[in-house]
Amino acid sequence: MTSRATASPLSLDALREHFTVRPGYLSACMIGVPPREAVEALTADLAAFAEGHRDPGSYGVAVERAREAFARLSGVPADHVAVGSQASVTAGMIASSLPAGSEVLVVEGDFSSMVFPFVVQEQQGRLSVRCVPLDALAASIRPETALVSFSLVQSATGAVADVDAVLEAAAAHGAATFCDTTQAVGWMPVDASRFDATVCHSYKWLCAPRGCCFTTLRPAFAARLVPNSAGWYSGDDVWGSCYGPGMRLAGSARRFDVSPAWQAWIGAAESLELFASADAEEIRRHCVGLADALCRRLGVSEAHSAIVTWPDEDGRAIAALTEAGIAASSRSGRVRVAFHVWNDASDVERVCAALGLSA
């Protein structure tokens, strides 16, 4: 694939041409849909895999392509990006690296991967964890707070964090910031350089296979972390680090790399390069425009997020959407729909028709 790094940004219309998605798919917040290039690359790799004689080095090329693309998407140098498989691995590494007695501030109802690793350390008597509502996060940061762990966009509700307020308060009290951008990168512009650390799984809005996760680290914060998952892929010379005990880890964020699930990265490289080539602000306007239009029809407050949720304690709404062939999801007693590049105004109408809302 020819690199799109130096090409003009793809327009939304051009980006949409890379997807073949049936109408009514409103669940990118749960699992994305791969572009045709990713499907073709994975199919070709599977055929080559079946024939044997596969060169493992080719998978390393795909990993680096994906790393470079994610760096462009997140506004950081590639050597600030580590690769892995799960967000909780990064959170666990950060949690175990904090000094004993540190206070960690987390968000009530946040995705568990941003909460449980710190709670585990609290149960071991190492950390103190304080949980507050998202809208109280900035005001709850205090001098004792060592780390603020939160999602940029909440998985259960689609609520977008007030990043400016959180970062201002964290800076005022000397707290580090750790942000999960999984429900953000792909539909909205994200500047990961503003945070001490971020983590992002790419199987949702970035439409990559599951198993490809990215961590960004400011060098000063990275120096405080222990690479407790270090393995051969963390080595300064990857293929020269297959055997111990001599250990020379990479000097960049690669020392936090976790050995990649090879095949997944073949598809991820294609998906990530596609999104890195697109106009992120145009994508945001498109997704939020559709989501806010649905909010108005539902009679709920516009959240200015690509995710729309509303109460559904009895499950009637999700049942109606499913019956109408609409792919949606249900979380924490709320029905959840998400608008991505392949959606358009007709999907808003599908939801409304399924719920019996008049035009």
CSV table of C-alpha atoms in Angstrom, one decimal:
chain,number,residue,atom,x,y,z
A,1,MET,CA,0.0,0.0,0.0
A,2,THR,CA,1.3,3.5,-0.9
A,3,SER,CA,1.6,5.7,2.2
A,4,ARG,CA,-0.9,8.5,2.4
A,5,ALA,CA,1.1,10.4,4.9
A,6,THR,CA,2.0,13.2,2.5
A,7,ALA,CA,-1.2,13.2,0.4
A,8,SER,CA,-4.0,15.7,0.7
A,9,PRO,CA,-6.6,14.7,3.3
A,10,LEU,CA,-9.3,12.4,2.1
A,11,SER,CA,-12.7,14.1,2.1
A,12,LEU,CA,-15.5,12.4,3.9
A,13,ASP,CA,-17.1,11.4,0.7
A,14,ALA,CA,-13.9,9.8,-0.5
A,15,LEU,CA,-13.4,8.0,2.9
A,16,ARG,CA,-17.0,6.6,2.7
A,17,GLU,CA,-16.1,4.9,-0.6
A,18,HIS,CA,-13.7,2.5,1.2
A,19,PHE,CA,-16.5,0.9,3.3
A,20,THR,CA,-19.3,-1.5,2.4
A,21,VAL,CA,-21.7,-1.4,5.3
A,22,ARG,CA,-25.3,-2.4,5.3
A,23,PRO,CA,-27.8,0.4,6.2
A,24,GLY,CA,-28.6,0.6,9.9
A,25,TYR,CA,-25.2,-0.3,11.4
A,26,LEU,CA,-25.0,2.1,14.4
A,27,SER,CA,-22.6,0.3,16.6
A,28,ALA,CA,-19.1,1.6,15.9
A,29,CYS,CA,-18.8,2.3,19.6
A,30,MET,CA,-19.0,-1.5,20.1
A,31,ILE,CA,-17.1,-2.8,17.1
A,32,GLY,CA,-16.1,-1.1,13.9
A,33,VAL,CA,-16.4,-2.3,10.3
A,34,PRO,CA,-13.1,-2.8,8.4
A,35,PRO,CA,-12.5,-1.0,5.1
A,36,ARG,CA,-12.2,-3.0,2.0
A,37,GLU,CA,-8.4,-2.7,2.0
A,38,ALA,CA,-8.2,-4.3,5.4
A,39,VAL,CA,-10.4,-7.2,4.4
A,40,GLU,CA,-8.3,-7.7,1.2
A,41,ALA,CA,-5.0,-7.6,3.1
A,42,LEU,CA,-6.2,-10.0,5.8
A,43,THR,CA,-7.6,-12.4,3.1
A,44,ALA,CA,-4.3,-12.3,1.2
A,45,ASP,CA,-2.3,-12.9,4.4
A,46,LEU,CA,-4.5,-15.8,5.3
A,47,ALA,CA,-3.9,-17.4,1.9
A,48,ALA,CA,-0.1,-16.9,2.3
A,49,PHE,CA,-0.2,-18.2,5.8
A,50,ALA,CA,-1.9,-21.4,4.6
A,51,GLU,CA,0.9,-22.0,2.1
A,52,GLY,CA,3.7,-21.7,4.7
A,53,HIS,CA,7.0,-19.9,4.2
A,54,ARG,CA,5.6,-16.8,5.8
A,55,ASP,CA,8.2,-14.3,6.8
A,56,PRO,CA,7.5,-13.0,10.4
A,57,GLY,CA,9.4,-9.8,9.5
A,58,SER,CA,6.5,-8.8,7.2
A,59,TYR,CA,4.3,-8.5,10.2
A,60,GLY,CA,6.8,-6.2,11.9
A,61,VAL,CA,6.5,-3.9,8.9
A,62,ALA,CA,2.7,-3.8,9.4
A,63,VAL,CA,3.1,-3.0,13.1
A,64,GLU,CA,5.4,0.0,12.2
A,65,ARG,CA,3.0,1.2,9.5
A,66,ALA,CA,0.2,1.2,12.1
A,67,ARG,CA,2.4,2.9,14.7
A,68,GLU,CA,3.3,5.7,12.4
A,69,ALA,CA,-0.3,6.1,11.3
A,70,PHE,CA,-1.6,6.3,14.9
A,71,ALA,CA,1.1,8.8,15.7
A,72,ARG,CA,-0.2,11.0,12.9
A,73,LEU,CA,-3.8,10.6,14.1
A,74,SER,CA,-2.8,11.5,17.7
A,75,GLY,CA,-0.4,14.3,17.1
A,76,VAL,CA,2.7,12.7,18.6
A,77,PRO,CA,6.0,11.4,17.3
A,78,ALA,CA,6.0,7.7,16.5
A,79,ASP,CA,8.7,7.1,19.2
A,80,HIS,CA,6.2,8.2,21.8
A,81,VAL,CA,3.9,5.3,20.8
A,82,ALA,CA,3.9,1.8,22.2
A,83,VAL,CA,1.9,-1.1,20.8
A,84,GLY,CA,0.0,-3.8,22.6
A,85,SER,CA,-3.2,-5.7,22.7
A,86,GLN,CA,-5.4,-4.4,25.5
A,87,ALA,CA,-6.0,-1.1,27.3
A,88,SER,CA,-6.0,-2.8,30.7
A,89,VAL,CA,-2.4,-3.9,30.1
A,90,THR,CA,-1.3,-0.3,29.9
A,91,ALA,CA,-3.4,0.7,32.8
A,92,GLY,CA,-2.0,-2.1,34.9
A,93,MET,CA,1.6,-1.1,34.1
A,94,ILE,CA,0.9,2.5,35.1
A,95,ALA,CA,-0.9,1.4,38.2
A,96,SER,CA,1.9,-0.9,39.4
A,97,SER,CA,4.5,1.9,38.6
A,98,LEU,CA,2.9,4.5,40.8
A,99,PRO,CA,4.7,5.0,44.2
A,100,ALA,CA,3.0,3.3,47.1
A,101,GLY,CA,0.5,5.5,48.8
A,102,SER,CA,-0.4,7.4,45.6
A,103,GLU,CA,-4.0,8.7,45.2
A,104,VAL,CA,-5.6,7.9,41.8
A,105,LEU,CA,-8.8,9.7,40.8
A,106,VAL,CA,-11.1,7.8,38.5
A,107,VAL,CA,-14.6,8.4,37.0
A,108,GLU,CA,-17.8,6.8,38.2
A,109,GLY,CA,-19.1,4.5,35.5
A,110,ASP,CA,-16.0,4.6,33.4
A,111,PHE,CA,-14.9,1.6,31.4
A,112,SER,CA,-13.5,-0.9,33.8
A,113,SER,CA,-10.1,-1.1,32.1
A,114,MET,CA,-9.5,2.4,33.3
A,115,VAL,CA,-10.6,1.6,36.9
A,116,PHE,CA,-10.0,-2.0,37.8
A,117,PRO,CA,-6.1,-2.0,37.5
A,118,PHE,CA,-6.0,0.8,40.1
A,119,VAL,CA,-8.6,-0.9,42.4
A,120,VAL,CA,-6.5,-4.1,42.3
A,121,GLN,CA,-3.5,-2.1,43.6
A,122,GLU,CA,-5.7,-0.5,46.2
A,123,GLN,CA,-6.8,-3.9,47.4
A,124,GLN,CA,-3.1,-4.8,47.7
A,125,GLY,CA,-2.7,-1.7,50.0
A,126,ARG,CA,-0.5,0.2,47.5
A,127,LEU,CA,-2.8,2.9,46.2
A,128,SER,CA,-5.8,4.9,47.2
A,129,VAL,CA,-8.6,5.2,44.6
A,130,ARG,CA,-11.2,7.9,44.7
A,131,CYS,CA,-14.2,7.8,42.3
A,132,VAL,CA,-16.2,10.9,41.2
A,133,PRO,CA,-18.8,11.7,38.6
A,134,LEU,CA,-17.4,12.9,35.2
A,135,ASP,CA,-18.7,16.4,35.6
A,136,ALA,CA,-17.0,16.7,39.0
A,137,LEU,CA,-13.6,15.4,37.8
A,138,ALA,CA,-11.7,18.6,37.4
A,139,ALA,CA,-13.0,20.1,40.6
A,140,SER,CA,-12.1,16.9,42.5
A,141,ILE,CA,-8.4,17.0,41.7
A,142,ARG,CA,-6.4,18.0,44.8
A,143,PRO,CA,-2.7,18.2,45.9
A,144,GLU,CA,-2.8,14.6,47.1
A,145,THR,CA,-3.9,13.4,43.6
A,146,ALA,CA,-1.0,11.6,41.8
A,147,LEU,CA,-2.9,10.5,38.7
A,148,VAL,CA,-6.2,11.2,37.0
A,149,SER,CA,-7.5,8.3,35.0
A,150,PHE,CA,-10.4,8.9,32.7
A,151,SER,CA,-11.9,8.3,29.2
A,152,LEU,CA,-12.1,11.2,26.8
A,153,VAL,CA,-15.5,9.9,25.7
A,154,GLN,CA,-17.5,7.7,28.1
A,155,SER,CA,-18.4,4.3,26.7
A,156,ALA,CA,-21.7,4.0,28.5
A,157,THR,CA,-23.1,7.4,27.8
A,158,GLY,CA,-21.1,9.1,25.1
A,159,ALA,CA,-20.4,12.0,27.3
A,160,VAL,CA,-17.2,14.0,26.3
A,161,ALA,CA,-14.9,15.0,29.1
A,162,ASP,CA,-14.1,18.7,29.7
A,163,VAL,CA,-10.4,18.1,28.8
A,164,ASP,CA,-9.3,21.7,29.2
A,165,ALA,CA,-10.7,21.9,32.8
A,166,VAL,CA,-9.2,18.6,33.8
A,167,LEU,CA,-5.8,19.4,32.4
A,168,GLU,CA,-5.8,22.9,34.0
A,169,ALA,CA,-6.6,21.4,37.4
A,170,ALA,CA,-4.2,18.6,37.0
A,171,ALA,CA,-1.4,21.0,36.2
A,172,ALA,CA,-2.3,23.2,39.1
A,173,HIS,CA,-2.0,20.3,41.6
A,174,GLY,CA,0.9,18.4,39.9
A,175,ALA,CA,-1.2,15.4,39.0
A,176,ALA,CA,-0.4,13.2,36.0
A,177,THR,CA,-3.1,12.5,33.4
A,178,PHE,CA,-4.0,9.1,31.8
A,179,CYS,CA,-6.7,9.3,29.2
A,180,ASP,CA,-8.5,6.5,27.3
A,181,THR,CA,-9.1,7.7,23.8
A,182,THR,CA,-10.7,4.5,22.5
A,183,GLN,CA,-14.2,6.0,22.0
A,184,ALA,CA,-12.7,9.2,20.5
A,185,VAL,CA,-9.9,8.6,18.0
A,186,GLY,CA,-11.5,7.9,14.6
A,187,TRP,CA,-14.5,10.3,14.9
A,188,MET,CA,-12.9,13.3,16.5
A,189,PRO,CA,-9.5,15.1,16.4
A,190,VAL,CA,-7.4,14.1,19.4
A,191,ASP,CA,-4.1,15.6,20.5
A,192,ALA,CA,-2.6,12.9,22.7
A,193,SER,CA,0.4,15.1,23.4
A,194,ARG,CA,-1.7,17.0,25.9
A,195,PHE,CA,-1.8,14.0,28.3
A,196,ASP,CA,1.0,12.3,30.2
A,197,ALA,CA,-0.3,9.0,28.8
A,198,THR,CA,-3.1,7.8,26.6
A,199,VAL,CA,-4.4,4.4,25.6
A,200,CYS,CA,-6.5,3.5,22.6
A,201,HIS,CA,-7.8,0.2,21.2
A,202,SER,CA,-8.4,0.4,17.5
A,203,TYR,CA,-11.2,-2.1,16.9
A,204,LYS,CA,-14.0,0.4,17.4
A,205,TRP,CA,-13.9,3.8,15.6
A,206,LEU,CA,-10.6,3.0,13.8
A,207,CYS,CA,-12.1,-0.1,12.3
A,208,ALA,CA,-9.1,-2.4,12.8
A,209,PRO,CA,-9.2,-6.0,13.9
A,210,ARG,CA,-9.4,-6.6,17.7
A,211,GLY,CA,-6.0,-7.0,19.3
A,212,CYS,CA,-4.2,-3.8,18.2
A,213,CYS,CA,-3.9,-1.2,21.0
A,214,PHE,CA,-1.8,1.9,21.2
A,215,THR,CA,-0.2,3.8,24.1
A,216,THR,CA,1.2,7.3,23.9
A,217,LEU,CA,3.6,8.5,26.6
A,218,ARG,CA,5.3,11.8,27.3
A,219,PRO,CA,9.0,11.0,27.8
A,220,ALA,CA,9.2,12.5,31.3
A,221,PHE,CA,6.2,10.3,32.4
A,222,ALA,CA,7.6,7.2,30.6
A,223,ALA,CA,10.8,7.6,32.7
A,224,ARG,CA,8.6,7.0,35.8
A,225,LEU,CA,7.1,3.7,34.5
A,226,VAL,CA,8.3,0.2,34.9
A,227,PRO,CA,8.0,-1.9,31.7
A,228,ASN,CA,6.8,-4.9,33.6
A,229,SER,CA,5.6,-6.7,30.4
A,230,ALA,CA,8.9,-6.4,28.7
A,231,GLY,CA,9.7,-9.1,26.3
A,232,TRP,CA,11.5,-9.7,23.0
A,233,TYR,CA,9.4,-7.0,21.2
A,234,SER,CA,10.5,-4.4,23.8
A,235,GLY,CA,14.2,-4.8,22.9
A,236,ASP,CA,16.3,-2.2,21.2
A,237,ASP,CA,17.0,-4.8,18.5
A,238,VAL,CA,13.7,-6.8,18.3
A,239,TRP,CA,15.1,-9.8,16.5
A,240,GLY,CA,18.3,-9.7,18.6
A,241,SER,CA,16.3,-9.8,21.9
A,242,CYS,CA,14.8,-13.3,21.6
A,243,TYR,CA,16.8,-14.8,24.4
A,244,GLY,CA,17.9,-13.8,27.9
A,245,PRO,CA,19.3,-12.9,30.3
A,246,GLY,CA,21.1,-10.0,28.6
A,247,MET,CA,18.5,-7.2,28.3
A,248,ARG,CA,18.8,-4.0,26.3
A,249,LEU,CA,15.3,-2.4,26.0
A,250,ALA,CA,14.4,0.3,23.4
A,251,GLY,CA,15.1,3.8,24.5
A,252,SER,CA,11.8,5.0,23.1
A,253,ALA,CA,8.3,4.1,24.0
A,254,ARG,CA,8.9,0.8,22.2
A,255,ARG,CA,10.3,-0.5,25.5
A,256,PHE,CA,6.6,-0.8,26.6
A,257,ASP,CA,5.6,-2.7,23.4
A,258,VAL,CA,3.8,-6.0,23.9
A,259,SER,CA,4.5,-8.7,21.4
A,260,PRO,CA,1.9,-8.2,18.6
A,261,ALA,CA,-0.8,-10.6,17.4
A,262,TRP,CA,0.6,-10.7,13.9
A,263,GLN,CA,-2.3,-11.2,11.7
A,264,ALA,CA,-4.4,-8.5,13.3
A,265,TRP,CA,-1.8,-5.9,12.5
A,266,ILE,CA,-2.0,-6.6,8.7
A,267,GLY,CA,-5.6,-5.3,8.8
A,268,ALA,CA,-4.8,-2.6,11.3
A,269,ALA,CA,-2.1,-1.0,9.1
A,270,GLU,CA,-4.6,-0.5,6.3
A,271,SER,CA,-7.4,0.9,8.6
A,272,LEU,CA,-5.1,3.2,10.5
A,273,GLU,CA,-3.4,4.6,7.4
A,274,LEU,CA,-6.9,5.3,5.9
A,275,PHE,CA,-8.1,7.2,8.9
A,276,ALA,CA,-4.8,9.0,9.3
A,277,SER,CA,-5.2,10.3,5.7
A,278,ALA,CA,-8.7,11.7,6.3
A,279,ASP,CA,-10.0,15.1,7.5
A,280,ALA,CA,-10.7,14.4,11.2
A,281,GLU,CA,-12.7,17.6,11.7
A,282,GLU,CA,-14.9,16.8,8.8
A,283,ILE,CA,-15.6,13.4,10.2
A,284,ARG,CA,-16.4,14.9,13.6
A,285,ARG,CA,-18.9,17.4,12.0
A,286,HIS,CA,-20.6,14.6,10.1
A,287,CYS,CA,-20.9,12.2,13.1
A,288,VAL,CA,-21.9,14.8,15.6
A,289,GLY,CA,-24.4,16.4,13.2
A,290,LEU,CA,-26.2,13.1,12.8
A,291,ALA,CA,-26.1,12.3,16.5
A,292,ASP,CA,-27.4,15.8,17.5
A,293,ALA,CA,-30.2,15.5,14.9
A,294,LEU,CA,-31.3,12.2,16.5
A,295,CYS,CA,-31.1,13.9,20.0
A,296,ARG,CA,-33.5,16.6,18.8
A,297,ARG,CA,-35.9,13.9,17.5
A,298,LEU,CA,-35.7,12.0,20.7
A,299,GLY,CA,-36.2,15.1,22.8
A,300,VAL,CA,-33.0,14.7,24.7
A,301,SER,CA,-30.2,17.2,25.2
A,302,GLU,CA,-27.6,17.4,22.4
A,303,ALA,CA,-24.4,15.9,23.7
A,304,HIS,CA,-22.2,16.9,20.7
A,305,SER,CA,-20.8,13.4,20.7
A,306,ALA,CA,-21.0,10.7,18.0
A,307,ILE,CA,-22.7,8.5,20.6
A,308,VAL,CA,-26.3,8.9,21.6
A,309,THR,CA,-27.8,7.2,24.6
A,310,TRP,CA,-31.1,7.4,26.4
A,311,PRO,CA,-32.8,5.5,29.3
A,312,ASP,CA,-34.2,2.0,28.4
A,313,GLU,CA,-34.6,0.2,31.7
A,314,ASP,CA,-37.3,-2.2,30.3
A,315,GLY,CA,-35.3,-2.9,27.1
A,316,ARG,CA,-38.1,-1.9,24.8
A,317,ALA,CA,-36.1,0.5,22.7
A,318,ILE,CA,-33.2,-1.9,22.0
A,319,ALA,CA,-35.7,-4.6,21.2
A,320,ALA,CA,-37.5,-2.3,18.7
A,321,LEU,CA,-34.2,-1.3,17.1
A,322,THR,CA,-33.1,-4.9,16.8
A,323,GLU,CA,-36.4,-6.0,15.3
A,324,ALA,CA,-36.0,-3.2,12.7
A,325,GLY,CA,-32.6,-4.6,11.7
A,326,ILE,CA,-30.7,-1.7,13.3
A,327,ALA,CA,-27.4,-2.7,15.0
A,328,ALA,CA,-27.3,-0.9,18.3
A,329,SER,CA,-26.2,-1.8,21.8
A,330,SER,CA,-27.4,-1.6,25.4
A,331,ARG,CA,-25.2,-0.4,28.3
A,332,SER,CA,-26.1,0.4,32.0
A,333,GLY,CA,-29.8,0.5,31.4
A,334,ARG,CA,-29.5,2.8,28.4
A,335,VAL,CA,-29.8,2.1,24.7
A,336,ARG,CA,-26.8,3.3,22.7
A,337,VAL,CA,-26.3,4.2,19.0
A,338,ALA,CA,-23.2,5.5,17.3
A,339,PHE,CA,-22.8,7.4,14.0
A,340,HIS,CA,-19.7,6.9,11.9
A,341,VAL,CA,-18.5,7.8,8.4
A,342,TRP,CA,-20.8,5.2,6.7
A,343,ASN,CA,-24.0,6.6,8.3
A,344,ASP,CA,-26.2,9.3,6.9
A,345,ALA,CA,-29.5,11.0,7.6
A,346,SER,CA,-31.4,7.9,6.5
A,347,ASP,CA,-30.1,6.1,9.6
A,348,VAL,CA,-31.6,8.8,11.8
A,349,GLU,CA,-34.9,8.2,10.1
A,350,ARG,CA,-34.5,4.4,10.6
A,351,VAL,CA,-34.1,4.8,14.3
A,352,CYS,CA,-37.0,7.2,14.6
A,353,ALA,CA,-39.3,4.9,12.6
A,354,ALA,CA,-38.3,1.9,14.7
A,355,LEU,CA,-39.2,3.8,17.8
A,356,GLY,CA,-42.5,5.1,16.4
A,357,LEU,CA,-41.4,8.8,16.4
A,358,SER,CA,-43.1,11.0,13.9
A,359,ALA,CA,-41.1,13.0,11.3
